[in-house]
mmCIF file of C-alpha atoms and ligand atoms in Angstrom:
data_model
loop_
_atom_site.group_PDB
_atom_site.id
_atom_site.type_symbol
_atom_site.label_atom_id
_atom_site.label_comp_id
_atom_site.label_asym_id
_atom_site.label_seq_id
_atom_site.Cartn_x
_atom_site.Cartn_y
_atom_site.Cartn_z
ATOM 1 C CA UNK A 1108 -18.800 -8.637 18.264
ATOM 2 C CA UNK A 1109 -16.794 -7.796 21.432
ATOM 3 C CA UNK A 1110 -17.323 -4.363 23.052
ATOM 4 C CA UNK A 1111 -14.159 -2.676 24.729
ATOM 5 C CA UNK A 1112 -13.552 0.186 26.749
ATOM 6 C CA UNK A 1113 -9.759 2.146 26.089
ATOM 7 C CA UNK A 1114 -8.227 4.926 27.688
ATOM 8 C CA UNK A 1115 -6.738 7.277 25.710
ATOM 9 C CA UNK A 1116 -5.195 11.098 25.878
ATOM 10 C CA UNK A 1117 -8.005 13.327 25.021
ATOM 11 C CA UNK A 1118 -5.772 15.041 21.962
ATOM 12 C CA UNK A 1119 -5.362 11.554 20.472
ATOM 13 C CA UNK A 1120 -9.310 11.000 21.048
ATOM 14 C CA UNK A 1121 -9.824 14.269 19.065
ATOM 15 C CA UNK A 1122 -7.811 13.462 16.446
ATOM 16 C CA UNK A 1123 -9.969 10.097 16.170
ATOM 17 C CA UNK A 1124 -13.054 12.544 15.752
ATOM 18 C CA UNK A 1125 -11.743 14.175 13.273
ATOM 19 C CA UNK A 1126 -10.798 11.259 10.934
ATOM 20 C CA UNK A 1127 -14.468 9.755 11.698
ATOM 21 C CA UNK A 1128 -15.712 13.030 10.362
ATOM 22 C CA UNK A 1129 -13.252 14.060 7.433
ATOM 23 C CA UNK A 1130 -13.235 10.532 6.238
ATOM 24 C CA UNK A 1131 -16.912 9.306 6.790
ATOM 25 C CA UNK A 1132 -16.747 6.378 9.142
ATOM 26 C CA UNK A 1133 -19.605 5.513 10.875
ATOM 27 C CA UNK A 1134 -17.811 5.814 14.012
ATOM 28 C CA UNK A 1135 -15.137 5.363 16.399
ATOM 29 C CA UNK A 1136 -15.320 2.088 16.408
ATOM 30 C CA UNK A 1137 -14.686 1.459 12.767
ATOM 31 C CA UNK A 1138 -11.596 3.519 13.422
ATOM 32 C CA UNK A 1139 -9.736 1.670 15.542
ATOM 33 C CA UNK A 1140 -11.275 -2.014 13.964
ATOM 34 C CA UNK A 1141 -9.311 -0.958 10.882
ATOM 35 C CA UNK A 1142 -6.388 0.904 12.998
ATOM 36 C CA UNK A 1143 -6.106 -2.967 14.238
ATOM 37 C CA UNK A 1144 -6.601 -4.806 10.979
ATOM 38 C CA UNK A 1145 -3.434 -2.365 9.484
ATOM 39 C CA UNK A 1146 -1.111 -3.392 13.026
ATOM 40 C CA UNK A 1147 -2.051 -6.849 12.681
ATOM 41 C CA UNK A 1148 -0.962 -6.846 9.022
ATOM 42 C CA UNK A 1149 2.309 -4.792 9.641
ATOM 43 C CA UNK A 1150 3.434 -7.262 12.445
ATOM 44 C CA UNK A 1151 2.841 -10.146 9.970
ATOM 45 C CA UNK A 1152 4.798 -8.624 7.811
ATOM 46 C CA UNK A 1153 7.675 -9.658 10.216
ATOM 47 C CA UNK A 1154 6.566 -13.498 9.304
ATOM 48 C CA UNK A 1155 8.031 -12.255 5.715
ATOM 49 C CA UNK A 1156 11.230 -11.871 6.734
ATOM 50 C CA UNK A 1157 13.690 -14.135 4.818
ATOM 51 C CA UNK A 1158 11.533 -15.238 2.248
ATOM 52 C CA UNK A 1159 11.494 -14.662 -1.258
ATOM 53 C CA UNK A 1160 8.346 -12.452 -2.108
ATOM 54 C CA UNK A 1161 6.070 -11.521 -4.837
ATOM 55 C CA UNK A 1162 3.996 -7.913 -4.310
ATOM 56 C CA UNK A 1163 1.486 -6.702 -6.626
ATOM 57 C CA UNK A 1164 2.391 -2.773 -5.780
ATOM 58 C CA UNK A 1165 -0.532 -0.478 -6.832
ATOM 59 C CA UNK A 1166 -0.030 3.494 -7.511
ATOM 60 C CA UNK A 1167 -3.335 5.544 -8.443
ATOM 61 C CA UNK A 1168 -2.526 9.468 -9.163
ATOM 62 C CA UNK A 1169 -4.392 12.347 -11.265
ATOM 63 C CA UNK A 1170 -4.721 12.187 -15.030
ATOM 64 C CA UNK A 1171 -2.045 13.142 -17.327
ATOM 65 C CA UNK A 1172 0.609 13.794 -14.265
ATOM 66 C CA UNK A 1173 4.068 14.261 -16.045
ATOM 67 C CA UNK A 1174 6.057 14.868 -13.270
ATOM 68 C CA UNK A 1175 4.628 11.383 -11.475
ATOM 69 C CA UNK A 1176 4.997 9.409 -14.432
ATOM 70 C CA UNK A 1177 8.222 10.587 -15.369
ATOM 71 C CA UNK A 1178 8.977 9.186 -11.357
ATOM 72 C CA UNK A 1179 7.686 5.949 -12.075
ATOM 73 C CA UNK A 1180 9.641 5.367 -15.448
ATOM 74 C CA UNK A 1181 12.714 6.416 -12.954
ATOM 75 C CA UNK A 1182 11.893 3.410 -10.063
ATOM 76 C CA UNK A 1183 11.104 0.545 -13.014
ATOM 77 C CA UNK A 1184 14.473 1.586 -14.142
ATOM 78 C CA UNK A 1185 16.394 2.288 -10.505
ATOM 79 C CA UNK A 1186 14.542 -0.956 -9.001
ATOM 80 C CA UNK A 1187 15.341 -2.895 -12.720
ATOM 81 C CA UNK A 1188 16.367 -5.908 -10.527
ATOM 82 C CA UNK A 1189 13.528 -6.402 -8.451
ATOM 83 C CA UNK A 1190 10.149 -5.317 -11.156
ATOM 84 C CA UNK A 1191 8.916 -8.333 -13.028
ATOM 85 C CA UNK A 1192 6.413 -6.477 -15.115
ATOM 86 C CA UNK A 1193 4.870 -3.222 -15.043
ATOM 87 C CA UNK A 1194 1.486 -1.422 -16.926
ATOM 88 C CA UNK A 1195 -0.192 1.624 -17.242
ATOM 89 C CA UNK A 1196 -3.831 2.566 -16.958
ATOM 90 C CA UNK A 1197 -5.529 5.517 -17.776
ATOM 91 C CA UNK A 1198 -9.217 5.445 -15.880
ATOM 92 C CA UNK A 1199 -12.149 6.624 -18.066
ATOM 93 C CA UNK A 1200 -13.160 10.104 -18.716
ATOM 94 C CA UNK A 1201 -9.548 11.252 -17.823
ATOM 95 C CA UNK A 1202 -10.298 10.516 -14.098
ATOM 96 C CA UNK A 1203 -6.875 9.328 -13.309
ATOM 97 C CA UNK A 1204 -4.001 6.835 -14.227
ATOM 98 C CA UNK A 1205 -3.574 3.589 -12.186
ATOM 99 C CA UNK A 1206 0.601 2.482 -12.477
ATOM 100 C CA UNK A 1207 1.034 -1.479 -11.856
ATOM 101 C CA UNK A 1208 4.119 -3.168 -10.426
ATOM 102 C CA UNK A 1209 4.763 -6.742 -9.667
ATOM 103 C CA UNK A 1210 7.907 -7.141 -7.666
ATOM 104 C CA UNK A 1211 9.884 -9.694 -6.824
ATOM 105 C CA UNK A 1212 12.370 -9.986 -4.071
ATOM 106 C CA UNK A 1213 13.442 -10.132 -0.190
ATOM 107 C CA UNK A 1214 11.230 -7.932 2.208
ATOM 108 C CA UNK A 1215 13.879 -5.071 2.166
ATOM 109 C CA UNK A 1216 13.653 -4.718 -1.670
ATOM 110 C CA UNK A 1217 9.645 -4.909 -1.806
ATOM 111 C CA UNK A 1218 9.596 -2.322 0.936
ATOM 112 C CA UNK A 1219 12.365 0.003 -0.372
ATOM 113 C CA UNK A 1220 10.476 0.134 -3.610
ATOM 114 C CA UNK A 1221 7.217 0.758 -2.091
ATOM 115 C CA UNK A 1222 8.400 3.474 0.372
ATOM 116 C CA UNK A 1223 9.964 4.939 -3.358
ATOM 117 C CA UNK A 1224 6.182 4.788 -4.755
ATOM 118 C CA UNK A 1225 4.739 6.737 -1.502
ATOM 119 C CA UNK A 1226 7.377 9.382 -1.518
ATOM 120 C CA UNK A 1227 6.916 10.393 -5.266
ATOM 121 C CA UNK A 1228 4.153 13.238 -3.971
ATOM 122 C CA UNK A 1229 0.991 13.650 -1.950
ATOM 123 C CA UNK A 1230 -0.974 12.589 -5.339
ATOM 124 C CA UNK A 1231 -0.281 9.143 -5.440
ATOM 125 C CA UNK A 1232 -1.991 6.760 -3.514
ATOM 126 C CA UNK A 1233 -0.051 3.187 -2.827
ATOM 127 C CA UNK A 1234 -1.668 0.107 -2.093
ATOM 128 C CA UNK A 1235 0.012 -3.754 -2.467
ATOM 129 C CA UNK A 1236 -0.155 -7.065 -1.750
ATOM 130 C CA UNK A 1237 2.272 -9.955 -1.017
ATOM 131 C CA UNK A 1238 2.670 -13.084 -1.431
ATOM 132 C CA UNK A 1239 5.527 -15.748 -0.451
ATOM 133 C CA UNK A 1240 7.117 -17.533 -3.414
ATOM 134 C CA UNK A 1241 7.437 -20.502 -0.812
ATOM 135 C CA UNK A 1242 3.444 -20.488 0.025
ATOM 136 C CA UNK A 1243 2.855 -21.234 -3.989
ATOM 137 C CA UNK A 1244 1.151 -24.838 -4.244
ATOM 138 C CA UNK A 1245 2.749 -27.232 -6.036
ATOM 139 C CA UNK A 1246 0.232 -29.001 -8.598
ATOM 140 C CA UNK A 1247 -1.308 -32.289 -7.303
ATOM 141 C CA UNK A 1248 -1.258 -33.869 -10.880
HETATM 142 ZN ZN1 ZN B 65 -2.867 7.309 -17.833
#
């Protein structure tokens, strides 16, 4: 593994400290190794642009939330065009509910929808993946 040495205001570096310690990494470094993982993944999003796209869009939020599943009956309905299929978990022992899109459309509708997911409330926690329809294999038999 490469070692490098950044410069960097010392609020900023503080702030670092802080998410090392709130959120238990084991240091700095696995900070700004994942800070770099999410950059390099946002500016290959730009690769998606113009392509048709399938995203599995993932939304985890507490138990027996009314007010977030009433939100996520809205976006299947407001977003009709775009959701393929959609499910609902509930995780054991009342833990929580896990909501399940998969989407399909350009880059502007996959993000619209999952910027729609993240702004429902500070509960819900929004995860996805994506996949070009054009990257699909066609079968060799
Ligand atoms: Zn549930």
């Amino acid at each position: 593994m490469g070692i490098v040495s950044v410069s960097m205001p010392e609020d900023l570096l503080k702030k670092i400290d802080e998410l090392v310690e709130v959120h238990d990494y084991s240091g700095r470094s696995e900070v700004f190794r994942e800070a770099g993982r999410k950059l390099i993944r946002e500016f290959q999003d730009q690769s998606l642009e113009n392509r048709e796209l399938i995203a599995i869009v993932t939304a985890l939020f507490p138990y027996d939330s009314r007010a977030v599943e009433t939100k996520m009956t809205e976006l299947r309905h407001t977003h009709a065009d775009a959701v393929r299929s959609n499910s609902h978990s509930c995780i054991c022992d009342d833990r929580g509910c896990v909501e399940t899109f998969i989407i399909e459309g350009d880059l502007t509708d996959v993000s619209e929808f999952v910027r729609d997911v993240e702004a429902t409330n500070e509960d819900v926690q929004v995860e996805y993946s994506l996949f070009p329809v054009d990257s699909i294999q066609q079968p060799t038999l």
